[in-house]
C-alpha positions as a printed NumPy array, in Angstrom:
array([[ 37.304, -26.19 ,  32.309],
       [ 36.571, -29.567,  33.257],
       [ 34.49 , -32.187,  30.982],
       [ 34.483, -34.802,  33.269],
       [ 31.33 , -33.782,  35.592],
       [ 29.292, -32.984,  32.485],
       [ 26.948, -35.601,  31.162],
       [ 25.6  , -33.737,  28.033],
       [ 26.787, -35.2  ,  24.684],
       [ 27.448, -31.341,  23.753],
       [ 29.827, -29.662,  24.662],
       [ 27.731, -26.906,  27.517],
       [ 28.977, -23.187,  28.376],
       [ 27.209, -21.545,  31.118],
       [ 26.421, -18.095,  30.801],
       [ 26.079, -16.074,  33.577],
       [ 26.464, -12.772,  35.021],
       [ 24.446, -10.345,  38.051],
       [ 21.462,  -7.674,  37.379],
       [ 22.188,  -5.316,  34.904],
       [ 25.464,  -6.987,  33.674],
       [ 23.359,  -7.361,  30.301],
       [ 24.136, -11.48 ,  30.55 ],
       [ 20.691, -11.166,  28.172],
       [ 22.382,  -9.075,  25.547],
       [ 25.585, -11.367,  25.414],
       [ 23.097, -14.306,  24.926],
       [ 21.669, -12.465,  22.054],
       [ 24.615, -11.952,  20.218],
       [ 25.511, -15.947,  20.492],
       [ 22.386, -16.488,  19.04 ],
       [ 23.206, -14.297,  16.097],
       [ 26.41 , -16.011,  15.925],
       [ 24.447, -19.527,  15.283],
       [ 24.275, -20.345,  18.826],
       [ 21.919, -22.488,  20.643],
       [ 21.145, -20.943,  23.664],
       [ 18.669, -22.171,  26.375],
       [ 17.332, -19.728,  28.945],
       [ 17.098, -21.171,  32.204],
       [ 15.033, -18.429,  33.703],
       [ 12.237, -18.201,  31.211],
       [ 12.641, -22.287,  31.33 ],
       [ 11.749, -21.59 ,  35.321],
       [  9.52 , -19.361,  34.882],
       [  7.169, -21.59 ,  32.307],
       [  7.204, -24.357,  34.809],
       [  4.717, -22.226,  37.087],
       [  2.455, -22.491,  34.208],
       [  2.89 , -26.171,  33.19 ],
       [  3.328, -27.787,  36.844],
       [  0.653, -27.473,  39.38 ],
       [  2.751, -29.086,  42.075],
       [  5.161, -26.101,  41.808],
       [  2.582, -23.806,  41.498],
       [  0.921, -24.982,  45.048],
       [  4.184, -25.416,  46.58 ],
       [  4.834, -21.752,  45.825],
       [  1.362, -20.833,  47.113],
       [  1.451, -22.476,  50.156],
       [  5.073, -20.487,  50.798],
       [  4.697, -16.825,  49.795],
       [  0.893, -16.44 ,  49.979],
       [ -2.572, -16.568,  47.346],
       [ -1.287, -12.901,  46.383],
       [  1.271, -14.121,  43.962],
       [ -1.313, -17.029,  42.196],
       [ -2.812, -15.946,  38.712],
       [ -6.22 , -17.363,  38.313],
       [ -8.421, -18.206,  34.984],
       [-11.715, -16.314,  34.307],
       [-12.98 , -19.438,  36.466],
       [-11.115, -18.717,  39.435],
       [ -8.776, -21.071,  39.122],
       [ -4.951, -21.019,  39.517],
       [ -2.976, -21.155,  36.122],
       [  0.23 , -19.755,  37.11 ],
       [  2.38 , -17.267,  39.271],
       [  2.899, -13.805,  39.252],
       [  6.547, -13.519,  38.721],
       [  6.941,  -9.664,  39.73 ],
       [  4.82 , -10.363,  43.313],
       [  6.977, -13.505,  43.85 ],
       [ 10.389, -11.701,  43.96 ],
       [  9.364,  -9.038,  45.782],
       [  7.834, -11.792,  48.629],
       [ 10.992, -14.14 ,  47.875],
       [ 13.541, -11.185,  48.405],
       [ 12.081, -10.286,  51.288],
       [ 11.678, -13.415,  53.516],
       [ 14.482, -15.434,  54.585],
       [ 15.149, -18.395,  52.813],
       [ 12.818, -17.481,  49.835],
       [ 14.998, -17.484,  47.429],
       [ 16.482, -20.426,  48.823],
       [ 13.294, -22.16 ,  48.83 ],
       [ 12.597, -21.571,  45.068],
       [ 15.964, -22.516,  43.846],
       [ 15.201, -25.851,  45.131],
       [ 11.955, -26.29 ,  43.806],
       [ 12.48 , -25.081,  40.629],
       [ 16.045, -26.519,  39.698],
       [ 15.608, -29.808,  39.245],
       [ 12.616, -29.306,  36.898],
       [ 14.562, -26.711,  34.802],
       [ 17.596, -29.061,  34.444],
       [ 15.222, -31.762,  32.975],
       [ 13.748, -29.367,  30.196],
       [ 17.529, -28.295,  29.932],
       [ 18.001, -32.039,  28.981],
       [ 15.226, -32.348,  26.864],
       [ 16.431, -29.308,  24.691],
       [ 19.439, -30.644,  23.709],
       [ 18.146, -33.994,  22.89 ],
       [ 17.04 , -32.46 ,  20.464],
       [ 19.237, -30.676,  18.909],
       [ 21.321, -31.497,  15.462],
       [ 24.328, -33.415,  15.433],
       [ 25.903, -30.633,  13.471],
       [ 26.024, -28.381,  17.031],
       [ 28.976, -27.589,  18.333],
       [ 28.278, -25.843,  21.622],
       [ 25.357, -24.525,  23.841],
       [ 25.204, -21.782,  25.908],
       [ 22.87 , -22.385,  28.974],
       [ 21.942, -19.224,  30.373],
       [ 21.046, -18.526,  33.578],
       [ 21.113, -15.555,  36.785],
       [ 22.188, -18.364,  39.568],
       [ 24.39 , -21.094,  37.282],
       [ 26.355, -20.75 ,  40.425],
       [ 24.032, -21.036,  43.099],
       [ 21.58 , -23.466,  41.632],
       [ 24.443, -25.898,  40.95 ],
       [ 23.827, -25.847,  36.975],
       [ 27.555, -25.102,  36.115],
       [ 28.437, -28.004,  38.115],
       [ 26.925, -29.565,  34.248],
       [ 28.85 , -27.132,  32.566],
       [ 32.399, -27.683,  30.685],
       [ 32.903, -24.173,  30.962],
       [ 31.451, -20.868,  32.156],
       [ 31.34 , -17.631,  31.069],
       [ 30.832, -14.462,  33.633],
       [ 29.672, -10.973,  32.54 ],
       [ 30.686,  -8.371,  34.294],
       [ 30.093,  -4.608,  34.887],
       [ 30.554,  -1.964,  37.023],
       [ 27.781,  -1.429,  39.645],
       [ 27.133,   1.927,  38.499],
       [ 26.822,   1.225,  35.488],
       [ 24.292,  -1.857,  36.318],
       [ 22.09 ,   0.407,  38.366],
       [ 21.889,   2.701,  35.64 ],
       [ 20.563,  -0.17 ,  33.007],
       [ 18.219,  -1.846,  35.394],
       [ 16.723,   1.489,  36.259],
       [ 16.784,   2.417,  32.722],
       [ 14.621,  -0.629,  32.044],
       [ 13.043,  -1.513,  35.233],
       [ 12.125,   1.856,  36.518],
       [ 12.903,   0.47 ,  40.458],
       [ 14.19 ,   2.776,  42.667],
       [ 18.153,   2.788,  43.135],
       [ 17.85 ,   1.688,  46.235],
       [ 15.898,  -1.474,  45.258],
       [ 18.482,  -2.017,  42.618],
       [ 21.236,  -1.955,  45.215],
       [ 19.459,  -4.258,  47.583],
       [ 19.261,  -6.96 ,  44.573],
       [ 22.584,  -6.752,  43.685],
       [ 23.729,  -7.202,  47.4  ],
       [ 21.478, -10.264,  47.559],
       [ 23.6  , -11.784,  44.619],
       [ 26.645, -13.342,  44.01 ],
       [ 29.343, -10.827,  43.894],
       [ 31.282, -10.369,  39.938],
       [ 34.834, -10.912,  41.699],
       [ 32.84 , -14.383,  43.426],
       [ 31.611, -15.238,  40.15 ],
       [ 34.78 , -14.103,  37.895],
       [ 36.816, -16.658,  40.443],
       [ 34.66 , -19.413,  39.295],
       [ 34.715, -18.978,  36.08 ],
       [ 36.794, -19.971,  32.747],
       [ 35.783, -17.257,  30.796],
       [ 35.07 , -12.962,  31.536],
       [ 32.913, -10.425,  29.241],
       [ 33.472,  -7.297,  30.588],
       [ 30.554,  -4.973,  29.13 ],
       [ 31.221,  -1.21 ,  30.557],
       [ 30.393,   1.315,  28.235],
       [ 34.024,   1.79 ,  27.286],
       [ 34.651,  -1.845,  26.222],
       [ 34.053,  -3.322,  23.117],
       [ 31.574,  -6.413,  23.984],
       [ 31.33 ,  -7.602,  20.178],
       [ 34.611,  -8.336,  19.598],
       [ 35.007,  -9.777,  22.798],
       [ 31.821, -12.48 ,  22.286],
       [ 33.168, -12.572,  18.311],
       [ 36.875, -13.737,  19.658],
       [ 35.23 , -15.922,  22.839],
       [ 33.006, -17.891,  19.959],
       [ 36.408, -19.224,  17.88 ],
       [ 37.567, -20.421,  21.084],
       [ 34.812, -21.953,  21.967],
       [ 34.092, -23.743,  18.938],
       [ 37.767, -25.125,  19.147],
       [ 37.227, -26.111,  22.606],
       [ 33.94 , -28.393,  21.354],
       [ 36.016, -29.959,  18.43 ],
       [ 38.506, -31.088,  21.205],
       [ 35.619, -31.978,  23.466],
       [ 34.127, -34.505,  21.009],
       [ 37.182, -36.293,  20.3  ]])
């Protein structure tokens, strides 16, 4: 845990975790808890919509098969499921997105907790790649979830309806748990045989001790 690189006047945990690790659920239940939490992928993905640069650098990447058009013809944002399947499969896609979309993501990341109450303790910035788009670099600590791969398959399935095979080529393309568990201060494991309440319930107290300490 290290306050030093982070430039936010409140105290920041990342949240992060692979496919199917259910990173989403844990963010829920910090939100219940009184949380604020800011998504960094839906933050991403509302920046197709709002910036046209984006949208045309995207475009002139991956193809006029993932651009949504108006009644009118014309091109109002990007469709997310065409994009991953195009970014996935070229080299350097995702690459290529991370670094157009990052920086704009980190701004409205900045913007959110501008405006936030004085009264916050902590925020929980949420995102797939905190690692790999350099976000928890911002971050005074991070928190990994973690499950086994069956069991990650089975949920994404469960939800996405891909075939396993699909599934298995996503979570190869990620960051591995034991890559992400090294970098991180924190670990929610969420197997069916752990108890993932009382583990986010316990994390919180920490946290908020951690944020009194940070604001000192």
């Amino acid at each position: 845990m290290d306050s030093t690189v982070n430039k936010n006047e409140i105290f920041t945990v990342g949240l992060t975790g692979g496919i199917g690790s259910g990173k989403s659920t844990v963010a829920k239940v910090f939100e219940a808890l009184g949380v604020p939490v800011f998504n960094a992928d839906k933050a991403g993905h509302a920046i197709y919509a709002e910036n046209s640069k984006i949208r045309n650098a995207v475009i002139d990447k991956f193809g006029v098969e993932v651009a949504v058009c108006d009644s009118e013809g014309k091109v109002v944002d990007i469709d997310r499921h065409a994009l991953g399947k195009l970014a996935f499969r070229e080299e350097g896609g995702i690459e290529f997105l991370n670094n157009l979309v990052h920086p704009a993501v980190g701004k409205s990341f900045q913007t959110w907790i501008k405006n936030l109450p004085s009264t916050v303790s902590y925020v929980i910035r949420e995102a797939a790649i905190l690692f790999e788009s350099g976000a928890s670099k911002s971050c005074d600590a991070v928190i990994t979830v973690s499950a086994k791969e069956t069991q990650r398959i089975a949920r994404v399935k469960h939800r996405d309806g891909y075939d396993i095979a699909v599934i298995e080529g996503k979570i190869k393309a990620q960051t591995t748990d034991l890559e992400r568990e090294a970098l991180s201060d924190f670990i929610l494991r969420n197997n069916d045989s752990d108890m993932l309440l009382p583990q986010i319930e316990k994390l919180n107290l920490v946290l908020k001790t951690n944020s009194i300490n940070f604001s000192k």
